[in-house]
Short mmCIF file of N, CA and C in Angstrom, two decimals:
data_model
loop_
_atom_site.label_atom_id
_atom_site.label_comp_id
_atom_site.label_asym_id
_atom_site.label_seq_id
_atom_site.Cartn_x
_atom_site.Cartn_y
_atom_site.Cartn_z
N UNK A 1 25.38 -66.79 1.30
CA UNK A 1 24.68 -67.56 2.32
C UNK A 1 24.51 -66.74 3.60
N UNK A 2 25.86 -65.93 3.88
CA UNK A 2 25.27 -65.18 5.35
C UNK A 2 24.55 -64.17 5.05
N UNK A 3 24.49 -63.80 3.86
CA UNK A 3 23.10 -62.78 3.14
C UNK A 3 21.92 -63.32 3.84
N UNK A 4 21.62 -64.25 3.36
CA UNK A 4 20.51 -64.66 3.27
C UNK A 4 20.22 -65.15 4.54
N UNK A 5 20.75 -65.39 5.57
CA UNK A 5 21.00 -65.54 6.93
C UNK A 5 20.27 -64.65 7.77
N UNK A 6 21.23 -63.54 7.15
CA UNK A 6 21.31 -62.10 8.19
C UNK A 6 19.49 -61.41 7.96
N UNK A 7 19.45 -61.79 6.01
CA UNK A 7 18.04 -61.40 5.55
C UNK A 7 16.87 -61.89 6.43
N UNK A 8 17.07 -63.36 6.86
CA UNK A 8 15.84 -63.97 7.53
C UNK A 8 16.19 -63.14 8.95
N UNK A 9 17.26 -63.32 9.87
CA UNK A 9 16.70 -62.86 11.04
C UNK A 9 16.47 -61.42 11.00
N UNK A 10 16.42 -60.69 10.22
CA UNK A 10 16.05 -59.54 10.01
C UNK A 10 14.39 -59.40 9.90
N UNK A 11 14.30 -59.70 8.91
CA UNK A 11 12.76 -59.96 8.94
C UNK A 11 11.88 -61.32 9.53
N UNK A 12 12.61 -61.57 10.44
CA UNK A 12 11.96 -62.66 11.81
C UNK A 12 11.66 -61.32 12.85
N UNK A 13 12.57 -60.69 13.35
CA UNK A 13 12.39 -59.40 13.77
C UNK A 13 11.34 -58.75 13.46
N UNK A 14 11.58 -58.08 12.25
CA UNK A 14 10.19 -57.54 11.80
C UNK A 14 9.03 -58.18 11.90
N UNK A 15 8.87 -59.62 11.58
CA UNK A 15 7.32 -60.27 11.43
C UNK A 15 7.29 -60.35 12.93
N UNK A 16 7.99 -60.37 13.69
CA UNK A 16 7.78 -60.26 15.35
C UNK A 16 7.27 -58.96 15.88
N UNK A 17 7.88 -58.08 15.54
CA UNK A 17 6.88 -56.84 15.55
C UNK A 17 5.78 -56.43 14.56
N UNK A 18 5.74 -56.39 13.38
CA UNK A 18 4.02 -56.47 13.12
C UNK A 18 3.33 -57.41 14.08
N UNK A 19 3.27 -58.87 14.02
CA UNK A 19 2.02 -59.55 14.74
C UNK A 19 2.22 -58.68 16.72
N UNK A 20 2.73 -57.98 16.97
CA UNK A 20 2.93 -57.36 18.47
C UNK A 20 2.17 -56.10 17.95
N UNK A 21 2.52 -55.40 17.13
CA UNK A 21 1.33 -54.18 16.86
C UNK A 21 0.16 -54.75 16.84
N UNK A 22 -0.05 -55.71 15.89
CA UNK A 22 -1.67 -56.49 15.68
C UNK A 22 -2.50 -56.83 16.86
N UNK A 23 -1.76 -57.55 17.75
CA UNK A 23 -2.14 -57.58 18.36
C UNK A 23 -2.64 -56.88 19.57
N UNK A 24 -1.66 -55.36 19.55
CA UNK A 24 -2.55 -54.60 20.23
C UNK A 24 -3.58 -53.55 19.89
N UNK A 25 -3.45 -53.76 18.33
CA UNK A 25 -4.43 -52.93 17.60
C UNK A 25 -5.59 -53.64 17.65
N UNK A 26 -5.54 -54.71 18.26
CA UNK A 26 -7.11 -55.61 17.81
C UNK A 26 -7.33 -55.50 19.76
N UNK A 27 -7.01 -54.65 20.38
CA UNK A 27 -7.62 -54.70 21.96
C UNK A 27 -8.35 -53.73 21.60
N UNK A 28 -9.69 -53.65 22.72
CA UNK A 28 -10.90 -52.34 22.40
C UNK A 28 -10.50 -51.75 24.04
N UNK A 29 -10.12 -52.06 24.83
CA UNK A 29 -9.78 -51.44 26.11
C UNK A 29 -8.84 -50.42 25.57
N UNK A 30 -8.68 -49.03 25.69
CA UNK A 30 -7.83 -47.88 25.34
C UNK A 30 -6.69 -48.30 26.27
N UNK A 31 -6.69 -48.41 27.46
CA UNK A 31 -5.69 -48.73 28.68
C UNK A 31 -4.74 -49.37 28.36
N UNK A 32 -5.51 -50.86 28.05
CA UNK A 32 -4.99 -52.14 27.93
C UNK A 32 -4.18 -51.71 26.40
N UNK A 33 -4.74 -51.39 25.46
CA UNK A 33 -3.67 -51.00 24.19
C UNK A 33 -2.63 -50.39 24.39
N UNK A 34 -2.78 -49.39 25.52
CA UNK A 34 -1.46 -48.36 25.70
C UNK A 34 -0.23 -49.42 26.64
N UNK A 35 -0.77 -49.84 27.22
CA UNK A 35 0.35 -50.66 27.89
C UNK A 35 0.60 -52.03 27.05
N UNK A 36 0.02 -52.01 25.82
CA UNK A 36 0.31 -53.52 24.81
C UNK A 36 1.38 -52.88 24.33
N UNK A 37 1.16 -51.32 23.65
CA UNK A 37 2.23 -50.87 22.92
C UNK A 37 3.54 -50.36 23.54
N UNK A 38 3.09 -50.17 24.83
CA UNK A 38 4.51 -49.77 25.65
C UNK A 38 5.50 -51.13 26.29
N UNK A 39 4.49 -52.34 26.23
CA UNK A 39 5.49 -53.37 26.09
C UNK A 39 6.41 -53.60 25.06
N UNK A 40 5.88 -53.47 23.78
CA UNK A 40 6.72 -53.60 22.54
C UNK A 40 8.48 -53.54 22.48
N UNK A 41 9.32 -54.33 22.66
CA UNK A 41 10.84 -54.17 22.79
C UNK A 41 11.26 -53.42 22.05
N UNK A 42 11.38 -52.07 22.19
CA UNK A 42 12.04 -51.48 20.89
C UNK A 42 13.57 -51.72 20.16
N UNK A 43 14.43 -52.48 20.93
CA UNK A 43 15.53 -52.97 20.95
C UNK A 43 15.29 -53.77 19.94
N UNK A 44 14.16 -54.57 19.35
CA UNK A 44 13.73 -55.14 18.54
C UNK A 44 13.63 -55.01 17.23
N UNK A 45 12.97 -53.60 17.17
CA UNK A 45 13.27 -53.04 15.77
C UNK A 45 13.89 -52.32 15.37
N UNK A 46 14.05 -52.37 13.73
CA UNK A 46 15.26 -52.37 12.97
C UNK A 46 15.29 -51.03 12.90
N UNK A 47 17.02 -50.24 13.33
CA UNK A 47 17.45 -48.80 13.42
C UNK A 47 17.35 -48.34 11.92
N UNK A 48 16.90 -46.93 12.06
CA UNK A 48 17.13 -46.53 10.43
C UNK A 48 18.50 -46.12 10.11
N UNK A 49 18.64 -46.03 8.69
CA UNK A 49 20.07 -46.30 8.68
C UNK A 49 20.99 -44.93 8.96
N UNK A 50 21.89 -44.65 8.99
CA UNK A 50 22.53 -43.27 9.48
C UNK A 50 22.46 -42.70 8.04
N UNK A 51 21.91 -41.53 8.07
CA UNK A 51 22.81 -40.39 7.20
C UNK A 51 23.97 -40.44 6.44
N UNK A 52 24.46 -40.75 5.49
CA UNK A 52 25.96 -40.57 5.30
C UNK A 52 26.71 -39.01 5.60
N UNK A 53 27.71 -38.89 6.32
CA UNK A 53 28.41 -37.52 6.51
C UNK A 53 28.70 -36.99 5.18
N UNK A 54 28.35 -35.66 5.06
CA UNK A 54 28.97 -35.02 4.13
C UNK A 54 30.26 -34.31 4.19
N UNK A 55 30.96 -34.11 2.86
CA UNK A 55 32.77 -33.54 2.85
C UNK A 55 32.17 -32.38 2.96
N UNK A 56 33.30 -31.27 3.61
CA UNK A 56 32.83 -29.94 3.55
C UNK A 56 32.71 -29.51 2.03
N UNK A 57 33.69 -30.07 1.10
CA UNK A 57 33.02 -29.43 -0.21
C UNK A 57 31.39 -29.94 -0.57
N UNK A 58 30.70 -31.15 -0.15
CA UNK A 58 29.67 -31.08 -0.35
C UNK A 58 28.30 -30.72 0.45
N UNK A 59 28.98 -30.53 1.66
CA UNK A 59 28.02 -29.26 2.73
C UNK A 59 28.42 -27.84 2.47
N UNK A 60 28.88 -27.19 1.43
CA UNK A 60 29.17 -25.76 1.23
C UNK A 60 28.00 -25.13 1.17
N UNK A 61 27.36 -24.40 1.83
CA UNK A 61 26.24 -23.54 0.89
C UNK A 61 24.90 -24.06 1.52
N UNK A 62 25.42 -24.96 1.91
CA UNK A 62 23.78 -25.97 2.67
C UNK A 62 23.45 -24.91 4.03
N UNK A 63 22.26 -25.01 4.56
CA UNK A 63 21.59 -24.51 5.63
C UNK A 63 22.49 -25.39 6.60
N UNK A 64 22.20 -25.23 7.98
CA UNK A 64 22.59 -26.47 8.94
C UNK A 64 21.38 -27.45 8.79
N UNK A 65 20.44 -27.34 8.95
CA UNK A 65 19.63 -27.97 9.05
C UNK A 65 19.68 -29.03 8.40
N UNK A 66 19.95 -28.89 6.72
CA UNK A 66 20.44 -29.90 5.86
C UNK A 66 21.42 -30.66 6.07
N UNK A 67 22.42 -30.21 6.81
CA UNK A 67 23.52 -31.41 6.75
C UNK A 67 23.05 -32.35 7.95
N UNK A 68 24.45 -33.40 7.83
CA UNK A 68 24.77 -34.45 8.83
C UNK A 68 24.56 -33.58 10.32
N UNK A 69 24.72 -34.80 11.57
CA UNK A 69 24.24 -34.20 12.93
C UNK A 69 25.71 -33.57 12.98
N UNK A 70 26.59 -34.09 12.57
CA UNK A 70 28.17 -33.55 12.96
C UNK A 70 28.28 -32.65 12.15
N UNK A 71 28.61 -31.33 12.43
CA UNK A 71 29.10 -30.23 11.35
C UNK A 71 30.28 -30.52 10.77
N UNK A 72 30.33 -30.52 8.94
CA UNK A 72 31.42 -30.90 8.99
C UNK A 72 32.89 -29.00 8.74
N UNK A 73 33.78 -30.01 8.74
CA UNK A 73 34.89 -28.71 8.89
C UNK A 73 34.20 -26.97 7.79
N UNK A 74 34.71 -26.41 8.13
CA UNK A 74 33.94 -24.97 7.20
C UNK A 74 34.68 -24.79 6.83
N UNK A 75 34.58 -24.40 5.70
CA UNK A 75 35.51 -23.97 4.09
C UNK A 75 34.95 -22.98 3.26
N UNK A 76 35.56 -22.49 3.13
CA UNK A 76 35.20 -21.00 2.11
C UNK A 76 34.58 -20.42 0.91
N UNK A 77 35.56 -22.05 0.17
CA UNK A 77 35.08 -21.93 -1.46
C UNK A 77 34.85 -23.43 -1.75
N UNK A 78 34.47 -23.80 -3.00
CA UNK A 78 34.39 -24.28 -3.56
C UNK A 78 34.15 -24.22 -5.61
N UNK A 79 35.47 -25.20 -5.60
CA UNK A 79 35.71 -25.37 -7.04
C UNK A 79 35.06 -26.43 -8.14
N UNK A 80 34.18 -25.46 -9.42
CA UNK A 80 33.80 -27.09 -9.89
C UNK A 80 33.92 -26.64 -11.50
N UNK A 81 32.85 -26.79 -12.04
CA UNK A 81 32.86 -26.59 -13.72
C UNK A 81 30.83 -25.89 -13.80
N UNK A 82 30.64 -24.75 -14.20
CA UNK A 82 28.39 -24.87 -15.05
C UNK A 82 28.88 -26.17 -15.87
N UNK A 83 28.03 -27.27 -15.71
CA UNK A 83 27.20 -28.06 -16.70
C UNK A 83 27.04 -27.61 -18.18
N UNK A 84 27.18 -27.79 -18.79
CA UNK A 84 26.60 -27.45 -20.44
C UNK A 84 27.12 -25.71 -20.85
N UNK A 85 26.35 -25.30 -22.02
CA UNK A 85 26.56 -23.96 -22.31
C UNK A 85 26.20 -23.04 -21.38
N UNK A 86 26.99 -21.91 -21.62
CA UNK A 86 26.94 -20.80 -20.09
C UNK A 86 27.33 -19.97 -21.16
N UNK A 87 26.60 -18.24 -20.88
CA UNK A 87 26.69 -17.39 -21.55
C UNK A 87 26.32 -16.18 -21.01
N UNK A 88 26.27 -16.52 -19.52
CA UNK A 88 25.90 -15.00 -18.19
C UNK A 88 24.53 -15.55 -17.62
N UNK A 89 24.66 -14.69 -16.92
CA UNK A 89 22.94 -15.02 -16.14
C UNK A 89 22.26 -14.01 -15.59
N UNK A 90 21.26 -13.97 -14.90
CA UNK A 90 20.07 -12.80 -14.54
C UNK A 90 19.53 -13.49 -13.01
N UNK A 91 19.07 -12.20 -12.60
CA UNK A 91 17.98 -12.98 -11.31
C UNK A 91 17.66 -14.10 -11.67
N UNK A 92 17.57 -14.69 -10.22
CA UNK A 92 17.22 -16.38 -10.11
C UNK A 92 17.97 -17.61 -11.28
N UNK A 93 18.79 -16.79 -12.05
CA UNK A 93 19.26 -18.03 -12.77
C UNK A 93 20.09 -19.06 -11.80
N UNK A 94 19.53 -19.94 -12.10
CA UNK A 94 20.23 -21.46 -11.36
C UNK A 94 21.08 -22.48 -12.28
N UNK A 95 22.47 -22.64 -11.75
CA UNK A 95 23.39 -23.21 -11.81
C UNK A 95 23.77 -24.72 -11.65
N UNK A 96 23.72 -25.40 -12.52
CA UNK A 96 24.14 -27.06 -12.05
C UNK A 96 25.47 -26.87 -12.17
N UNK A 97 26.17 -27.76 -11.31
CA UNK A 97 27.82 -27.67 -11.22
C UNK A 97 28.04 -28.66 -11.49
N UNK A 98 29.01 -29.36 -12.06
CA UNK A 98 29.51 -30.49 -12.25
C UNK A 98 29.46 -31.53 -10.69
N UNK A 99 29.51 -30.87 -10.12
CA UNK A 99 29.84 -31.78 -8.63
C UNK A 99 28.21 -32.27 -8.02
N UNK A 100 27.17 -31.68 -8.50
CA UNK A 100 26.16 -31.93 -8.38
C UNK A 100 25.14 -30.96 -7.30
N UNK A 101 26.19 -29.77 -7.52
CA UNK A 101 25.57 -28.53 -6.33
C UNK A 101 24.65 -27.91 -7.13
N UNK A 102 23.28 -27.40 -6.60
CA UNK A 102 22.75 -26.21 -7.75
C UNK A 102 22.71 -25.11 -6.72
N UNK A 103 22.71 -23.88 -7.43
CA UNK A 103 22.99 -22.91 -7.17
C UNK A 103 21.86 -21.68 -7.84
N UNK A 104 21.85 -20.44 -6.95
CA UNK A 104 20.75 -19.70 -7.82
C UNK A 104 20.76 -18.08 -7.47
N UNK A 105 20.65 -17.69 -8.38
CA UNK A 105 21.72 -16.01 -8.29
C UNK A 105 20.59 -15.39 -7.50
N UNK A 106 20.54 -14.62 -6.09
CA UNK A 106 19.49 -13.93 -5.73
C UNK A 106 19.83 -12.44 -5.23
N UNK A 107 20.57 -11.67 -6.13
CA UNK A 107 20.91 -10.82 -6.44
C UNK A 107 20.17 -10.17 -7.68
N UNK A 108 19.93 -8.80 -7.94
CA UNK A 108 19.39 -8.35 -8.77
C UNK A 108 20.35 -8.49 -10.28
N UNK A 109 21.61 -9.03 -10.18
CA UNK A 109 22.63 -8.90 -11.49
C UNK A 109 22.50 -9.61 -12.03
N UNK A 110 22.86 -8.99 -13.31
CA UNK A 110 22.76 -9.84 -14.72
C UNK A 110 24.10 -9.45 -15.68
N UNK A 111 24.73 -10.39 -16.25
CA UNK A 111 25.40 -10.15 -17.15
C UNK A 111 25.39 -11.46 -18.68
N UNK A 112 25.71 -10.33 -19.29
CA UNK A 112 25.93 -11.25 -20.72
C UNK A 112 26.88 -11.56 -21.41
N UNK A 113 27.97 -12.74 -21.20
CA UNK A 113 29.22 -12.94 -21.51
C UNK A 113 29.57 -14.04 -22.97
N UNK A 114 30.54 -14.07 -23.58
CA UNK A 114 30.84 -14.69 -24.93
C UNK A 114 30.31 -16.18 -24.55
N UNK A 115 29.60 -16.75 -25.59
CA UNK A 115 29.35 -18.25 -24.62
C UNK A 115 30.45 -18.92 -25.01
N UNK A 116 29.85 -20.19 -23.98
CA UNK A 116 31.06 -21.04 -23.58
C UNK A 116 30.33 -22.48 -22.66
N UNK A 117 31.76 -23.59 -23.09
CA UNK A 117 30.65 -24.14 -22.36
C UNK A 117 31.40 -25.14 -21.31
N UNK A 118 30.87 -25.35 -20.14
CA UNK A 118 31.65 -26.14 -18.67
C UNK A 118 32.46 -25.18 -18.49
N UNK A 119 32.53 -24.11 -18.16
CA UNK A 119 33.51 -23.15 -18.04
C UNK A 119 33.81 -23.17 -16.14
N UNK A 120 34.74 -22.98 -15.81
CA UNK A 120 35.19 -23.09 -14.21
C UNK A 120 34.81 -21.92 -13.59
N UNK A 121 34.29 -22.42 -12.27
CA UNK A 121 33.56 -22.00 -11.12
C UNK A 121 34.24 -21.77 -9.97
N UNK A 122 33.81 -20.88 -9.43
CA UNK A 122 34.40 -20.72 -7.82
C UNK A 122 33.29 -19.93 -7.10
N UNK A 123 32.97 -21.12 -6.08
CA UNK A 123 31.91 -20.55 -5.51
C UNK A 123 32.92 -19.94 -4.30
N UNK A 124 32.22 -18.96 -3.67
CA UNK A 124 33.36 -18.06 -2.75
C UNK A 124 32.80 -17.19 -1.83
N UNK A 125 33.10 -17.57 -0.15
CA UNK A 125 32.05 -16.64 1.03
C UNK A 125 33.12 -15.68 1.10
N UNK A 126 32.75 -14.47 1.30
CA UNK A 126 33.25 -13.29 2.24
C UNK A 126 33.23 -13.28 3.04
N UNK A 127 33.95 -12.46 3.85
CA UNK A 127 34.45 -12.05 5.36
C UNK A 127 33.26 -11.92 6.13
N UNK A 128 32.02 -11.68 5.67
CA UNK A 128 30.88 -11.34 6.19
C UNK A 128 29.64 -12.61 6.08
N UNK A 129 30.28 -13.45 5.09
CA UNK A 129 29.35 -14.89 5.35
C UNK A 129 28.33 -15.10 3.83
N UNK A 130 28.42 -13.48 2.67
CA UNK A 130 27.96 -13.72 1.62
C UNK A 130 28.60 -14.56 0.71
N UNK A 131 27.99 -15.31 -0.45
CA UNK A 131 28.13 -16.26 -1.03
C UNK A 131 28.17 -15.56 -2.68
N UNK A 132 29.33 -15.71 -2.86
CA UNK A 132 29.25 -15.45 -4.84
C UNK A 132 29.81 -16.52 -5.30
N UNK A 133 29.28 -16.12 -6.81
CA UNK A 133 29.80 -17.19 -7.85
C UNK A 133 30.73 -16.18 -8.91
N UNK A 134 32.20 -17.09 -8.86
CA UNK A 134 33.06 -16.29 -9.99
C UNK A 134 33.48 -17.26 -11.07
N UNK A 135 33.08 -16.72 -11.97
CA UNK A 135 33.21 -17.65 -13.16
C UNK A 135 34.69 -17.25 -13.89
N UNK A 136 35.41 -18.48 -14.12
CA UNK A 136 36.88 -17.85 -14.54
C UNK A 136 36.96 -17.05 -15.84
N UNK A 137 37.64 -16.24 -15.92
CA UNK A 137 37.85 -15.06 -16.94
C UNK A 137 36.63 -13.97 -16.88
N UNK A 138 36.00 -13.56 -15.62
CA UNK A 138 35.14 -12.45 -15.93
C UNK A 138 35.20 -11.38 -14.74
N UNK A 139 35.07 -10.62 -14.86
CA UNK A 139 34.90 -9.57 -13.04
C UNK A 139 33.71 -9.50 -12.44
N UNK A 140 32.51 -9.69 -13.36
CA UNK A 140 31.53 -9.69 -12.44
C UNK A 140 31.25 -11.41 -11.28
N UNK A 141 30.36 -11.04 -10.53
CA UNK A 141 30.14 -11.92 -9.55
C UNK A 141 28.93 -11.85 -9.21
N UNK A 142 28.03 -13.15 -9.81
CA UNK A 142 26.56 -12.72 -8.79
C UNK A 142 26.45 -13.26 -7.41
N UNK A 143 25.66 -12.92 -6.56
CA UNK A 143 25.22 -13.29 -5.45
C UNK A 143 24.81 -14.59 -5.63
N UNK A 144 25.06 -15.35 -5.02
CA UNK A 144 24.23 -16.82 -4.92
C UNK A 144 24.02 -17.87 -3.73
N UNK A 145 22.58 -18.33 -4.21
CA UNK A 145 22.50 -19.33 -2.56
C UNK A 145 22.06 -20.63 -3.11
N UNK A 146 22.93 -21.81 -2.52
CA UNK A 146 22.57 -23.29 -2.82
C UNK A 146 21.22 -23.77 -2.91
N UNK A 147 20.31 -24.15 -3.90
CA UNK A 147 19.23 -25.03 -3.66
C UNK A 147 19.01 -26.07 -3.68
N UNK A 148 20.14 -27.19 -3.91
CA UNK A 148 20.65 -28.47 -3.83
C UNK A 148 21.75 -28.51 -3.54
#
Protein backbone atom coordinates (compact mmCIF):
# COMPACT_ATOMS: atom_id res chain seq x y z
CA UNK A 1 0.00 0.00 0.00
CA UNK A 2 2.79 2.63 0.72
CA UNK A 3 4.07 1.35 -2.75
CA UNK A 4 1.49 2.39 -4.33
CA UNK A 5 1.26 5.63 -2.36
CA UNK A 6 4.74 6.71 -2.84
CA UNK A 7 4.03 5.42 -6.84
CA UNK A 8 1.14 8.05 -7.22
CA UNK A 9 2.87 11.02 -5.66
CA UNK A 10 5.66 10.31 -7.72
CA UNK A 11 4.08 10.49 -10.82
CA UNK A 12 1.62 13.44 -9.61
CA UNK A 13 5.06 15.14 -9.70
CA UNK A 14 5.86 14.10 -12.93
CA UNK A 15 2.32 14.77 -14.63
CA UNK A 16 2.95 18.26 -12.90
CA UNK A 17 5.89 18.78 -14.80
CA UNK A 18 5.03 17.55 -18.26
CA UNK A 19 1.69 19.76 -18.40
CA UNK A 20 4.47 22.92 -17.09
CA UNK A 21 6.75 22.02 -20.13
CA UNK A 22 3.48 21.97 -22.37
CA UNK A 23 2.62 24.63 -21.50
CA UNK A 24 5.51 26.55 -22.24
CA UNK A 25 6.16 24.78 -25.36
CA UNK A 26 2.80 25.92 -26.72
CA UNK A 27 3.99 29.98 -26.07
CA UNK A 28 5.20 31.58 -29.61
CA UNK A 29 6.84 34.65 -27.68
CA UNK A 30 10.72 33.25 -27.45
CA UNK A 31 11.01 35.60 -24.16
CA UNK A 32 7.95 34.62 -22.62
CA UNK A 33 9.00 30.67 -23.13
CA UNK A 34 12.37 31.30 -21.58
CA UNK A 35 11.05 32.68 -18.46
CA UNK A 36 7.99 29.81 -18.56
CA UNK A 37 10.88 27.36 -18.43
CA UNK A 38 12.96 29.10 -15.89
CA UNK A 39 9.95 29.14 -13.65
CA UNK A 40 9.71 25.38 -13.68
CA UNK A 41 10.53 24.14 -9.80
CA UNK A 42 13.22 21.95 -10.31
CA UNK A 43 12.95 20.75 -6.73
CA UNK A 44 10.05 19.13 -8.37
CA UNK A 45 11.55 16.72 -10.44
CA UNK A 46 12.49 13.40 -9.86
CA UNK A 47 16.59 13.06 -9.02
CA UNK A 48 18.27 10.39 -11.09
CA UNK A 49 19.24 7.70 -9.19
CA UNK A 50 22.96 7.58 -7.81
CA UNK A 51 25.49 5.37 -9.32
CA UNK A 52 26.12 2.47 -7.14
CA UNK A 53 29.91 2.74 -5.63
CA UNK A 54 32.16 0.33 -6.81
CA UNK A 55 34.62 -2.22 -4.42
CA UNK A 56 38.10 -1.57 -5.36
CA UNK A 57 38.20 -5.15 -6.65
CA UNK A 58 35.55 -4.09 -9.06
CA UNK A 59 37.09 -0.61 -10.09
CA UNK A 60 40.57 -2.40 -10.79
CA UNK A 61 41.68 -1.66 -14.24
CA UNK A 62 38.81 0.88 -14.95
CA UNK A 63 39.83 4.43 -16.37
CA UNK A 64 38.70 7.15 -13.70
CA UNK A 65 36.35 8.31 -15.74
CA UNK A 66 34.42 5.03 -15.45
CA UNK A 67 34.10 4.75 -11.93
CA UNK A 68 31.90 6.22 -9.09
CA UNK A 69 32.44 10.25 -8.26
CA UNK A 70 34.33 8.86 -5.02
CA UNK A 71 37.55 7.05 -5.90
CA UNK A 72 37.39 4.01 -4.43
CA UNK A 73 40.56 2.69 -2.18
CA UNK A 74 43.56 1.47 -4.87
CA UNK A 75 44.65 -1.99 -4.88
CA UNK A 76 47.10 -3.71 -6.84
CA UNK A 77 45.76 -7.01 -7.84
CA UNK A 78 43.08 -8.73 -8.35
CA UNK A 79 42.08 -12.46 -8.00
CA UNK A 80 39.50 -14.45 -10.05
CA UNK A 81 39.22 -17.69 -12.33
CA UNK A 82 39.24 -17.32 -17.29
CA UNK A 83 35.66 -18.45 -17.79
CA UNK A 84 35.60 -21.71 -19.80
CA UNK A 85 38.64 -23.43 -21.66
CA UNK A 86 41.99 -21.47 -21.66
CA UNK A 87 44.95 -22.73 -23.55
CA UNK A 88 47.33 -19.30 -23.93
CA UNK A 89 46.60 -16.32 -25.82
CA UNK A 90 47.95 -13.78 -28.55
CA UNK A 91 47.49 -10.03 -29.23
CA UNK A 92 44.19 -8.65 -28.32
CA UNK A 93 42.99 -11.87 -26.86
CA UNK A 94 40.24 -10.93 -24.36
CA UNK A 95 39.56 -12.49 -21.14
CA UNK A 96 36.16 -13.00 -19.25
CA UNK A 97 36.87 -13.55 -15.53
CA UNK A 98 34.65 -15.13 -13.43
CA UNK A 99 33.98 -11.88 -11.48
CA UNK A 100 32.67 -10.32 -14.56
CA UNK A 101 35.91 -8.18 -15.55
CA UNK A 102 37.03 -8.48 -19.30
CA UNK A 103 40.27 -8.01 -20.02
CA UNK A 104 42.48 -7.80 -23.31
CA UNK A 105 46.20 -8.56 -23.89
CA UNK A 106 47.74 -5.37 -25.69
CA UNK A 107 51.04 -6.51 -25.75
CA UNK A 108 52.59 -8.13 -28.72
CA UNK A 109 52.80 -11.84 -26.62
CA UNK A 110 51.57 -14.91 -27.27
CA UNK A 111 51.84 -18.13 -25.67
CA UNK A 112 50.56 -21.65 -26.04
CA UNK A 113 49.95 -23.58 -22.84
CA UNK A 114 48.42 -27.36 -21.98
CA UNK A 115 44.63 -26.55 -21.96
CA UNK A 116 42.69 -26.21 -19.15
CA UNK A 117 39.78 -24.95 -18.03
CA UNK A 118 38.66 -21.86 -15.22
CA UNK A 119 42.15 -21.93 -14.41
CA UNK A 120 43.20 -18.95 -11.66
CA UNK A 121 44.06 -15.48 -12.42
CA UNK A 122 45.92 -12.69 -11.00
CA UNK A 123 45.55 -9.64 -12.45
CA UNK A 124 48.69 -7.58 -11.11
CA UNK A 125 50.05 -3.56 -11.47
CA UNK A 126 53.72 -2.85 -11.15
CA UNK A 127 55.64 -0.36 -9.48
CA UNK A 128 55.26 1.70 -12.57
CA UNK A 129 51.33 1.44 -12.97
CA UNK A 130 51.54 -1.53 -15.85
CA UNK A 131 48.90 -4.08 -15.73
CA UNK A 132 49.57 -8.04 -16.32
CA UNK A 133 47.76 -11.06 -16.26
CA UNK A 134 49.39 -14.22 -14.43
CA UNK A 135 47.80 -17.24 -14.91
CA UNK A 136 48.63 -19.85 -12.09
CA UNK A 137 51.28 -22.41 -13.01
CA UNK A 138 52.97 -20.49 -15.94
CA UNK A 139 55.94 -17.68 -16.16
CA UNK A 140 54.81 -15.92 -18.86
CA UNK A 141 52.61 -12.74 -18.34
CA UNK A 142 50.79 -10.75 -20.94
CA UNK A 143 50.22 -7.15 -20.80
CA UNK A 144 46.65 -6.32 -20.27
CA UNK A 145 44.02 -3.52 -20.13
CA UNK A 146 40.28 -3.80 -18.79
CA UNK A 147 37.48 -3.40 -21.41
CA UNK A 148 34.68 -4.08 -19.04
Amino acid sequence: MKACILLFLVSGAALADDNAMRACRAMTDTSARLSCYDRIELSAMPAAPAAPALTPQQAFGLAPAAMAVQAPAKIDAVESTIVGPFAGWGPNTRFKLANGQVWRVVDGSDATLTPTTNPKVTIKRNFIGTIFLQVEGTNSSPKVRRVE
